[in-house]
Coordinates of C-alpha atoms and ligand atoms in Angstrom, one line a residue:
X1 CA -12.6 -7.6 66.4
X2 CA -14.6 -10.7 65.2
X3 CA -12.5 -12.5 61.8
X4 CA -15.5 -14.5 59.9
X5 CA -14.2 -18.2 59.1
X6 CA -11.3 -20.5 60.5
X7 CA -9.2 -21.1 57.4
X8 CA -6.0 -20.5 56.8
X9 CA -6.3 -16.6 56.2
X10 CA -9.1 -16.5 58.8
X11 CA -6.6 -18.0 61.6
X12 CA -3.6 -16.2 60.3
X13 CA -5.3 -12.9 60.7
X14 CA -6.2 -13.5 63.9
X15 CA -3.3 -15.0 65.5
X16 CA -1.8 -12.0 64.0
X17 CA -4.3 -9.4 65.3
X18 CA -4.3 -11.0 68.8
X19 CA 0.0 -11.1 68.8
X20 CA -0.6 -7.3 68.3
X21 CA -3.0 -7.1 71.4
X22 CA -5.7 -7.1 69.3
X23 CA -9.0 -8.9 71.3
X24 CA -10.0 -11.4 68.7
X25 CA -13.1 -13.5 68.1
X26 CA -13.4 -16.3 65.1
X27 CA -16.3 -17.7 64.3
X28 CA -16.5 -20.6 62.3
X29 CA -19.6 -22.2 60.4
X30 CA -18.1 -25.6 60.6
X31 CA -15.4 -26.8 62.3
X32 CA -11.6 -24.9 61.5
X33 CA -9.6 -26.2 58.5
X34 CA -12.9 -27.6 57.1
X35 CA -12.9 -26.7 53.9
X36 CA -10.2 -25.4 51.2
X37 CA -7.3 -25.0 53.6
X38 CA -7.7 -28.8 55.0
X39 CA -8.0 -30.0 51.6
X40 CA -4.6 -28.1 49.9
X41 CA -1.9 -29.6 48.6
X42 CA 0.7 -28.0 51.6
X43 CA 2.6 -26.0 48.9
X44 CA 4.6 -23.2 49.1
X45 CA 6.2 -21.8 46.5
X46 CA 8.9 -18.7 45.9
X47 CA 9.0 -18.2 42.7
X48 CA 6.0 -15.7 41.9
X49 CA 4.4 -12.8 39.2
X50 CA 5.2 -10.2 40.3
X51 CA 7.5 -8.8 43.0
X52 CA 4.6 -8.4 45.8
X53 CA 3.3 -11.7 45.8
X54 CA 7.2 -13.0 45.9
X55 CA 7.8 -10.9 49.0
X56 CA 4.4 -12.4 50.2
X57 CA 5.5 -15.9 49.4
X58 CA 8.8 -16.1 50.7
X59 CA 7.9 -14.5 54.0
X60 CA 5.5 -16.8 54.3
X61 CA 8.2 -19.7 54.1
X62 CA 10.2 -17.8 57.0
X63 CA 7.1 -17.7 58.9
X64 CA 5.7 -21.0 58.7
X65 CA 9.7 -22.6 58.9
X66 CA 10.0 -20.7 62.5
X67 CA 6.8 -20.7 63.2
X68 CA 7.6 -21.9 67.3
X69 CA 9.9 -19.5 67.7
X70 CA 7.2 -16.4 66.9
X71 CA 4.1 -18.2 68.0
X72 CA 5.0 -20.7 70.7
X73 CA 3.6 -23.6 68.9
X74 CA 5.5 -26.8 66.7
X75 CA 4.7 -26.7 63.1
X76 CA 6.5 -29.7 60.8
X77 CA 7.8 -28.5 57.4
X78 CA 9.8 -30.6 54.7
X79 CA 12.6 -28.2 53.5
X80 CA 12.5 -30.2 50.4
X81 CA 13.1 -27.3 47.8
X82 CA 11.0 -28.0 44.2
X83 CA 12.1 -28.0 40.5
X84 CA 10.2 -25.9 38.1
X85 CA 10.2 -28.0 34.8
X86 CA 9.7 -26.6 31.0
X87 CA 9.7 -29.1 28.1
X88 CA 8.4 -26.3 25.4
X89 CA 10.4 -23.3 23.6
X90 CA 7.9 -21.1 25.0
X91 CA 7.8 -22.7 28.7
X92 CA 11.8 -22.5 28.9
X93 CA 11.8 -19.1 27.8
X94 CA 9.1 -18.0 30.3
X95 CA 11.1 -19.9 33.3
X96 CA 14.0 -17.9 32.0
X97 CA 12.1 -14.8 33.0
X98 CA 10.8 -15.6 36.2
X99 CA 14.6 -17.1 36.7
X100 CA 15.6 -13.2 36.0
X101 CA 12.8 -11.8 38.0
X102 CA 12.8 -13.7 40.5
X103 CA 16.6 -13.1 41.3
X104 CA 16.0 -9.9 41.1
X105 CA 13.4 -10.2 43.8
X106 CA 15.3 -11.5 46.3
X107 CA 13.9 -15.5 45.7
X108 CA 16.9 -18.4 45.5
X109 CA 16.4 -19.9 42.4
X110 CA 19.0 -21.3 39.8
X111 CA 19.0 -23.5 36.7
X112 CA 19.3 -26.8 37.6
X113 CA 21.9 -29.3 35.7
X114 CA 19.8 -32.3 34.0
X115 CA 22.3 -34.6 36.5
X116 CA 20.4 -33.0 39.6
X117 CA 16.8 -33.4 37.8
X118 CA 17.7 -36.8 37.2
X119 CA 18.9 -37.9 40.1
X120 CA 16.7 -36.0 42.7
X121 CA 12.9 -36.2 42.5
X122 CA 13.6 -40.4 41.9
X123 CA 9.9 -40.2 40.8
X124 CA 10.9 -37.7 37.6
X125 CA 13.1 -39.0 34.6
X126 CA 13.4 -36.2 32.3
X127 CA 13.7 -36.5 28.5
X128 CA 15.9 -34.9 26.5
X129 CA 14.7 -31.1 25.5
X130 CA 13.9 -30.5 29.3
X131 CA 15.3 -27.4 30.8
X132 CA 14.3 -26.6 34.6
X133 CA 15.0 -24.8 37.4
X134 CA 15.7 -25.3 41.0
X135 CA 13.8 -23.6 43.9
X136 CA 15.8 -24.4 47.5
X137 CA 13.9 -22.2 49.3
X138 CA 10.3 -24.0 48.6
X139 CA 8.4 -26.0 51.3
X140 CA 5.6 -28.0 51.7
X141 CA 3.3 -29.0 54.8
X142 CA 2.4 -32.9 54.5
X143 CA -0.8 -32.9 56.0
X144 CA -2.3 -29.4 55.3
X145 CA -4.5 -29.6 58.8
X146 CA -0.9 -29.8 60.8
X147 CA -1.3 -25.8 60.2
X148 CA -4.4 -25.2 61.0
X149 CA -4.0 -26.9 63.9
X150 CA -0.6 -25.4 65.2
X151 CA -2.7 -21.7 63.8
X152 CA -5.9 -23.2 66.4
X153 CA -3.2 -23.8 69.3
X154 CA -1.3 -20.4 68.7
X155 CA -4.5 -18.6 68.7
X156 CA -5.8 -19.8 72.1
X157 CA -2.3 -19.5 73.6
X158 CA -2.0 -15.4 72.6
X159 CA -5.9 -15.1 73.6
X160 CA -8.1 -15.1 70.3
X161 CA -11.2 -16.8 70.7
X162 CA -12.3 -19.6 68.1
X163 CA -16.1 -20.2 68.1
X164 CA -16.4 -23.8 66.0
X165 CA -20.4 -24.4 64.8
X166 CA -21.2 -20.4 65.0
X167 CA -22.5 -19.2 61.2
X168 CA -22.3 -15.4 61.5
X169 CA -25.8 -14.3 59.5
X170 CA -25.7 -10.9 59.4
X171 CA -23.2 -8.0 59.3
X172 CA -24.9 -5.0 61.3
X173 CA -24.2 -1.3 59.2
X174 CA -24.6 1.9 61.7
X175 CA -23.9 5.4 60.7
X176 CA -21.9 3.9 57.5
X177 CA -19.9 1.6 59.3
X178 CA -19.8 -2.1 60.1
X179 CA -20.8 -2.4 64.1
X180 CA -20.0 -6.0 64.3
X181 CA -22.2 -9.6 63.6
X182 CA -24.9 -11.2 64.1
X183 CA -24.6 -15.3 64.5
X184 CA -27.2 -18.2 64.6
X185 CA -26.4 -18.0 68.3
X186 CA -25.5 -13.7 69.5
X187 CA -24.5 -10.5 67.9
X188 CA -20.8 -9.7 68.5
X189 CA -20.3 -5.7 68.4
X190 CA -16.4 -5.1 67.0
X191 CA -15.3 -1.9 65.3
X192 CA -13.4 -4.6 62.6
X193 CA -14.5 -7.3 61.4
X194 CA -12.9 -9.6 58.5
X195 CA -14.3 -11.5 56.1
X196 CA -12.2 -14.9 55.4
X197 CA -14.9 -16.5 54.0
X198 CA -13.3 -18.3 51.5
X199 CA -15.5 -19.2 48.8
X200 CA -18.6 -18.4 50.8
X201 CA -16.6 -14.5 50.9
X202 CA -18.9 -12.9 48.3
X203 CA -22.2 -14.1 50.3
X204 CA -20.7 -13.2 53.8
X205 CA -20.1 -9.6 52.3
X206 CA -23.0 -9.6 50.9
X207 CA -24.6 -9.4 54.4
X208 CA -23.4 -5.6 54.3
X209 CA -24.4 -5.1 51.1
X210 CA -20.4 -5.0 50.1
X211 CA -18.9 -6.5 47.2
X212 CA -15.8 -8.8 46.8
X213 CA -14.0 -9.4 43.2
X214 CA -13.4 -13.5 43.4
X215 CA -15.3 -15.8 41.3
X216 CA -14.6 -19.3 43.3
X217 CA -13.4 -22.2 41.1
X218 CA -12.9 -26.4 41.4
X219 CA -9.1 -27.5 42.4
X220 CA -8.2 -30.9 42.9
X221 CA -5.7 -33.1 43.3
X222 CA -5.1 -36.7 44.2
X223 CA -2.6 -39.1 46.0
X224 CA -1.7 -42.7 45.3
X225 CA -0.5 -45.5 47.2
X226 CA 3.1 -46.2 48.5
X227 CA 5.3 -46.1 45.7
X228 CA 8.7 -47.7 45.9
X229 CA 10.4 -45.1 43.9
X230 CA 8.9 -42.2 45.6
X231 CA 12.0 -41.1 48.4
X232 CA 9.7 -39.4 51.0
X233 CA 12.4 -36.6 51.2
X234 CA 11.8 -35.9 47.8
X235 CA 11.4 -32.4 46.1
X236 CA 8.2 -31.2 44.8
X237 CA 8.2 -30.9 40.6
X238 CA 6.1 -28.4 38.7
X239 CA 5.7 -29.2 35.7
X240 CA 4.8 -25.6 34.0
X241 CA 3.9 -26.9 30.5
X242 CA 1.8 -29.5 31.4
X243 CA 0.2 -27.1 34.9
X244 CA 1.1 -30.0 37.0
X245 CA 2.4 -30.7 40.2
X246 CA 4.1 -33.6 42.3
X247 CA 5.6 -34.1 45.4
X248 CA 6.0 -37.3 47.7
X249 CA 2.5 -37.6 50.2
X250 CA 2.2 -40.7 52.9
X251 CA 4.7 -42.9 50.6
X252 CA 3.4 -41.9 47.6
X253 CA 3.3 -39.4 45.3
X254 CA 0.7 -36.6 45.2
X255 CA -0.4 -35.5 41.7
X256 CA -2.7 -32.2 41.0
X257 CA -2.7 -29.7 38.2
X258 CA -4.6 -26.9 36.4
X259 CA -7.1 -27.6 33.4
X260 CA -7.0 -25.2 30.7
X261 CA -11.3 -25.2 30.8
X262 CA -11.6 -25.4 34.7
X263 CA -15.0 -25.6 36.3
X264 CA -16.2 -22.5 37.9
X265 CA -18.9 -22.8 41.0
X266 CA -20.8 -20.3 42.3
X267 CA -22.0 -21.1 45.9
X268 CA -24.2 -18.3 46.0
X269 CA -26.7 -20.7 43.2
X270 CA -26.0 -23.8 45.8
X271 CA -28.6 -24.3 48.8
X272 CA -27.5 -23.0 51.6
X273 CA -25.8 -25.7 53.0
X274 CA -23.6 -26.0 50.4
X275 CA -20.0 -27.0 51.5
X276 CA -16.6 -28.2 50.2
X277 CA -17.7 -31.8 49.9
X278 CA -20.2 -30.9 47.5
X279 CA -18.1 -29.7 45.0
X280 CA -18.2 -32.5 42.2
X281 CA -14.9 -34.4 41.9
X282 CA -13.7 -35.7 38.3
X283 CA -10.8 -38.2 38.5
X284 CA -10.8 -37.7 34.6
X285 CA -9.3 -34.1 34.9
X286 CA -6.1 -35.6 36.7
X287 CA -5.7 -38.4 35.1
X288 CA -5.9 -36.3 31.5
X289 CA -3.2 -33.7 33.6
X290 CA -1.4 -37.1 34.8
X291 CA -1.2 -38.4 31.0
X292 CA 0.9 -35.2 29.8
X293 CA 3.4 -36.2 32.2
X294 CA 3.4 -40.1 32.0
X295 CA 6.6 -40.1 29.8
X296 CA 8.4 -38.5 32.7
X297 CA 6.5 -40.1 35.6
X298 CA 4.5 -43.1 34.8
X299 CA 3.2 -44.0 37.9
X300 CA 1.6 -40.6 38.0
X301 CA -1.0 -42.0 35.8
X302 CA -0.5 -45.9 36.7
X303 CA -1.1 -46.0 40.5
X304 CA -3.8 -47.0 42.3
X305 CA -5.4 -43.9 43.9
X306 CA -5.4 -43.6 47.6
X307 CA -7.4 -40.2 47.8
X308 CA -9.0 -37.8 45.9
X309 CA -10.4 -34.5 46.9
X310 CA -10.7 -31.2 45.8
X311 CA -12.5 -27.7 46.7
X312 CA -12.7 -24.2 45.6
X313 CA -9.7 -21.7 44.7
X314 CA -11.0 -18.0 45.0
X315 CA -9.8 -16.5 41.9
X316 CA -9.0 -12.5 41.3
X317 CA -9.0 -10.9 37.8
X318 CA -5.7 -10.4 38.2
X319 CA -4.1 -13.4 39.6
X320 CA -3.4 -11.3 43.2
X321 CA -4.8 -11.8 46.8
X322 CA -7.9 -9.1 47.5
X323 CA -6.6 -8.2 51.2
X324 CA -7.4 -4.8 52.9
X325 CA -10.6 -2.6 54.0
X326 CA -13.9 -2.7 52.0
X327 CA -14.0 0.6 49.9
X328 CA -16.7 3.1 51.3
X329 CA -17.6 0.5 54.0
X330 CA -15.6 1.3 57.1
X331 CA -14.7 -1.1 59.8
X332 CA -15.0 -4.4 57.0
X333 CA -12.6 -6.0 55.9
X334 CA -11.5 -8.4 53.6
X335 CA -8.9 -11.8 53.6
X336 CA -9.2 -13.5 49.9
X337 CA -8.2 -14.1 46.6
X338 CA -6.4 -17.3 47.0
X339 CA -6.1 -17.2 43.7
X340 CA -4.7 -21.4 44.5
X341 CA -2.0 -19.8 47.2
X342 CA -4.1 -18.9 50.0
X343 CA -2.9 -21.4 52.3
X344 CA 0.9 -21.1 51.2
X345 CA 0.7 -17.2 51.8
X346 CA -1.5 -16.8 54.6
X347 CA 0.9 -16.4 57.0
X348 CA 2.2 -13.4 55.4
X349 CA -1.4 -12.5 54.4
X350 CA -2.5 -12.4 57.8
X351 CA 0.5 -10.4 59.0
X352 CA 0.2 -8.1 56.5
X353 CA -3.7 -7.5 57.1
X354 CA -2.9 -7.6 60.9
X355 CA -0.7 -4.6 60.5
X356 CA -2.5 -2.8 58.4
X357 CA -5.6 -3.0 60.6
X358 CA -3.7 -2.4 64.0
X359 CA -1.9 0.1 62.8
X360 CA -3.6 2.1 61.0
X361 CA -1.8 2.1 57.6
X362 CA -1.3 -0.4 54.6
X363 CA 2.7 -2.1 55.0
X364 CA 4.7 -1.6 51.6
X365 CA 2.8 -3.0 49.0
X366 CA 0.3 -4.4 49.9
X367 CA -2.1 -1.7 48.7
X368 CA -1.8 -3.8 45.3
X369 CA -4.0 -6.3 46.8
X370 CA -6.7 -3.9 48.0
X371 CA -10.2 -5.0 47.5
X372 CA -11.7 -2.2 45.6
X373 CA -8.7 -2.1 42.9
X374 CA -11.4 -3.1 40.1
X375 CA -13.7 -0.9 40.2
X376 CA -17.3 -2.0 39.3
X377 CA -16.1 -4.9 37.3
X378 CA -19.3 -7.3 36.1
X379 CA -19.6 -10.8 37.5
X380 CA -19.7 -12.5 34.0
X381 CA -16.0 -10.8 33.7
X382 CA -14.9 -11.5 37.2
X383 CA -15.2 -15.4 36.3
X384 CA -13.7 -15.3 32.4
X385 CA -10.9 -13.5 34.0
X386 CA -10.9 -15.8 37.0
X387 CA -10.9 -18.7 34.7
X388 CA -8.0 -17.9 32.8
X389 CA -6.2 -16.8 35.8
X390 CA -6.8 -20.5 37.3
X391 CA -5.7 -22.3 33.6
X392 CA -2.7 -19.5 33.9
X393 CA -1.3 -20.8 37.2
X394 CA 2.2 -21.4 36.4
X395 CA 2.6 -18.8 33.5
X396 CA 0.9 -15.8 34.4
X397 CA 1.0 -12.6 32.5
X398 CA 4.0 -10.7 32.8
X399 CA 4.0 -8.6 35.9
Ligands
FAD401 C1 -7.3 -29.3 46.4 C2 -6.7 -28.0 46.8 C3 -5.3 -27.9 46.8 C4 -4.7 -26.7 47.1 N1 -3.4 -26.6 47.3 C5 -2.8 -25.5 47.7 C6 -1.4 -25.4 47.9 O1 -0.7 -26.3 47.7 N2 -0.9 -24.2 48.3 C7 -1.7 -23.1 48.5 O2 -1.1 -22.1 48.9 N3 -3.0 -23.2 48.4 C8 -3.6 -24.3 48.0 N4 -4.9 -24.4 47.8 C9 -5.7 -23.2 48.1 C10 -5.9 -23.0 49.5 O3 -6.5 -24.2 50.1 C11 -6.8 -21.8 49.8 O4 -6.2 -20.7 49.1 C12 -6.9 -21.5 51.3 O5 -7.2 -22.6 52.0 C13 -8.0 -20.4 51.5 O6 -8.2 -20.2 52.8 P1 -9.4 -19.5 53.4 O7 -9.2 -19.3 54.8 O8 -9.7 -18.3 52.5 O9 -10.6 -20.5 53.0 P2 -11.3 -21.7 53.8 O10 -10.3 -22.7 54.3 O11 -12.4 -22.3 52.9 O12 -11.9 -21.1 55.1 C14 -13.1 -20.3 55.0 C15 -13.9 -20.6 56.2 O13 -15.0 -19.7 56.2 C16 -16.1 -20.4 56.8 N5 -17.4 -19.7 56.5 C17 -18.0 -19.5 55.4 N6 -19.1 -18.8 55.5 C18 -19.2 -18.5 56.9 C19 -20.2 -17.9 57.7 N7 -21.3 -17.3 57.2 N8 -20.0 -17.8 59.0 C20 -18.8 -18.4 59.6 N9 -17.9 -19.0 58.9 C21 -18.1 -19.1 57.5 C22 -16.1 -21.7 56.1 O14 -16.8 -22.8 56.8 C23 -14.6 -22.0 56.0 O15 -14.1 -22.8 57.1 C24 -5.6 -25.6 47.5 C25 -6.9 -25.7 47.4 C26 -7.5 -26.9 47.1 C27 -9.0 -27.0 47.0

């Protein structure tokens, strides 16, 4: 089978596919980790929407905290568990429900005392209407390119093949099904082949005349210099009022966050060698995000920057991964709709998508995520839904 792009999702599937014997070829138009998943914050987070995406989540945790033991290969994670922080009426009441679901879910999450919020993060002082909760079971990968790397190393060792520089131009169709691809360099017959194009995923399907329901969008985040006050074994903080998030990075503190008018970008209208360092940066966005928060962590907005970067999100009407077979297209398939958690639950993603593709049938759930699930839906809908879904991040619609 041939698995189109060497992201997180892309590498996950494989690995996966190849663990289940599968013979596995990735090609990659740039080099692995490239583009969203080496630019991502590293974090992984348990509470979710809806009771899918939890399982999703919180497997991926297991996976990527044991990850030598099932693929043979190191991976470094910082256990450092995460608050979840609501200074609004309406923000402690919707913590209360994901609290509720969560629990019922199966995540560890409990309210936490103002003493531990206090006391822990050492970069957060809360005020005095702040109600939070605490998340021991969230993780977070310091340099997001120690994944792809220990995903690169566990592919060669169980036998897929990652092809680096190799743009895959066309998708060949015979008798209604996919028969493989066509590179810049060879055409690759496979009876499956998987599109983990990221934000390139609707042009790549396109190449089969197929459809996928993302409309890409601008995240960003940034990190500042060493900070004194920043205890490198920190927790991560969410801030869900303000769609903010913090956690220590390289002795500082990283800051990113969700915009309530994000910026939507459509590759498709880019020349062709449009990548993830062309998507236009604006400081202004995080430091406006880093200003709602500046009561509680000043040197969020104060410090000097150290770096700045920033890429596209994939983003589903509905806020879920699209993950499964291309409807009435046979031997395509789809891993997307990051939907800003893409490299947090790709482990499980790829699993999941591994399973179902070796096996034969869809594991529990995950039909929820399948890539035909909106029908005919137009593009100028895709991206309003997209949008909100994006300026939604930490308070979703109700599942
Ligand atoms: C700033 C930022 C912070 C983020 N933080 C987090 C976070 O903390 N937690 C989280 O879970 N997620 C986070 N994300 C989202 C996460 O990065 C994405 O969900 C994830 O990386 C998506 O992985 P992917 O494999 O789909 O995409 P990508 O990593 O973009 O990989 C797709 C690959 O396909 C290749 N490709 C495209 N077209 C072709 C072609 N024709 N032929 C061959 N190859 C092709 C591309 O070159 C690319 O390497 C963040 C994203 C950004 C931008």
């Amino acid at each position: 089978m041939v698995v189109i792009g060497a992201g997180a999702l892309g590498l996950s599937t494989a690995l996966h596919c190849a663990l289940a014997g599968r013979s596995v070829v990735v090609t990659e138009r740039h080099t692995a980790g490239s583009q969203a998943s080496g630019r991502a914050a590293g974090l992984f987070k348990s509470v979710q929407a809806d009771e899918v995406r939890t399982g999703l989540a919180r497997r991926s945790i297991a996976r990527a905290s044991t990850f030598a033991d099932w693929a043979g290969v190191p991976l470094a994670v910082a256990r450092s568990g995460s608050f979840l922080v609501a200074r609004t009426g309406r923000h402690r009441e919707f913590l209360c429900r994901e609290l509720a679901q969560s629990r019922r879910w199966g995540a560890d999450v409990r309210e936490a005392t103002p003493a531990q919020l206090a006391g822990q993060p050492g970069y957060y002082q809360p005020g005095g209407d702040t109600f939070a909760l605490w998340c021991p079971e969230d993780i977070y990968i310091e340099e997001p390119a120690s994944l792809i790397q220990a995903c690169l190393a566990a592919c060669r060792r169980h036998g897929a093949v990652v092809s680096e520089h190799e743009r895959v131009t066309g998708i060949p169709v015979t008798a209604g099904r996919v028969a493989g691809v066509e590179t810049e360099r060879r055409s690759i017959a496979a009876p499956a082949v998987v599109d983990a194009a990221g934000g390139w995923v609707r042009q790549v399907a396109g190449l089969a005349g197929a459809r996928v329901p993302v409309a890409p969008v601008r995240h960003q985040l940034l990190i500042t210099e060493p900070i004194a006050q920043v205890d490198p074994a920190g927790p991560i903080t969410r801030v869900v009022d303000a769609a903010v998030y913090l956690r220590p990075a390289r002795g500082g503190l990283m800051v990113g966050g969700f915009e309530a008018d994000p910026l939507p970008v459509d590759p498709e209208r880019q020349p062709d060698s449009f990548g993830t360092d062309d998507v236009p940066l604006d400081l202004g966005v995080l430091r406006r995000l880093a200003d709602q928060v500046a009561a509680e962590v000043p040197v969020a907005a104060t410090a000097a920057v150290t770096e700045h970067r920033g890429g596209m999100f994939t983003m589903s009407p509905d806020g879920r991964f699209v993950a499964g077979p291309v409807p009435d297209l046979p031997g395509l398939w789809v891993a997307s709709g990051c939907n800003g958690s893409g490299f947090s639950s790709s482990l499980a993603i790829g699993e999941a998508l591994a399973a179902w593709i070796t096996g034969g049938a869809p594991p529990p759930g995950v039909t929820a995520l399948a890539p035909g699930r909106f029908g005919s839906l137009p593009d100028d809908a895709l991206i309003t839904r997209g949008l909100w879904q994006y300026a939604h991040y930490y308070d979703p619609a109700p599942a």
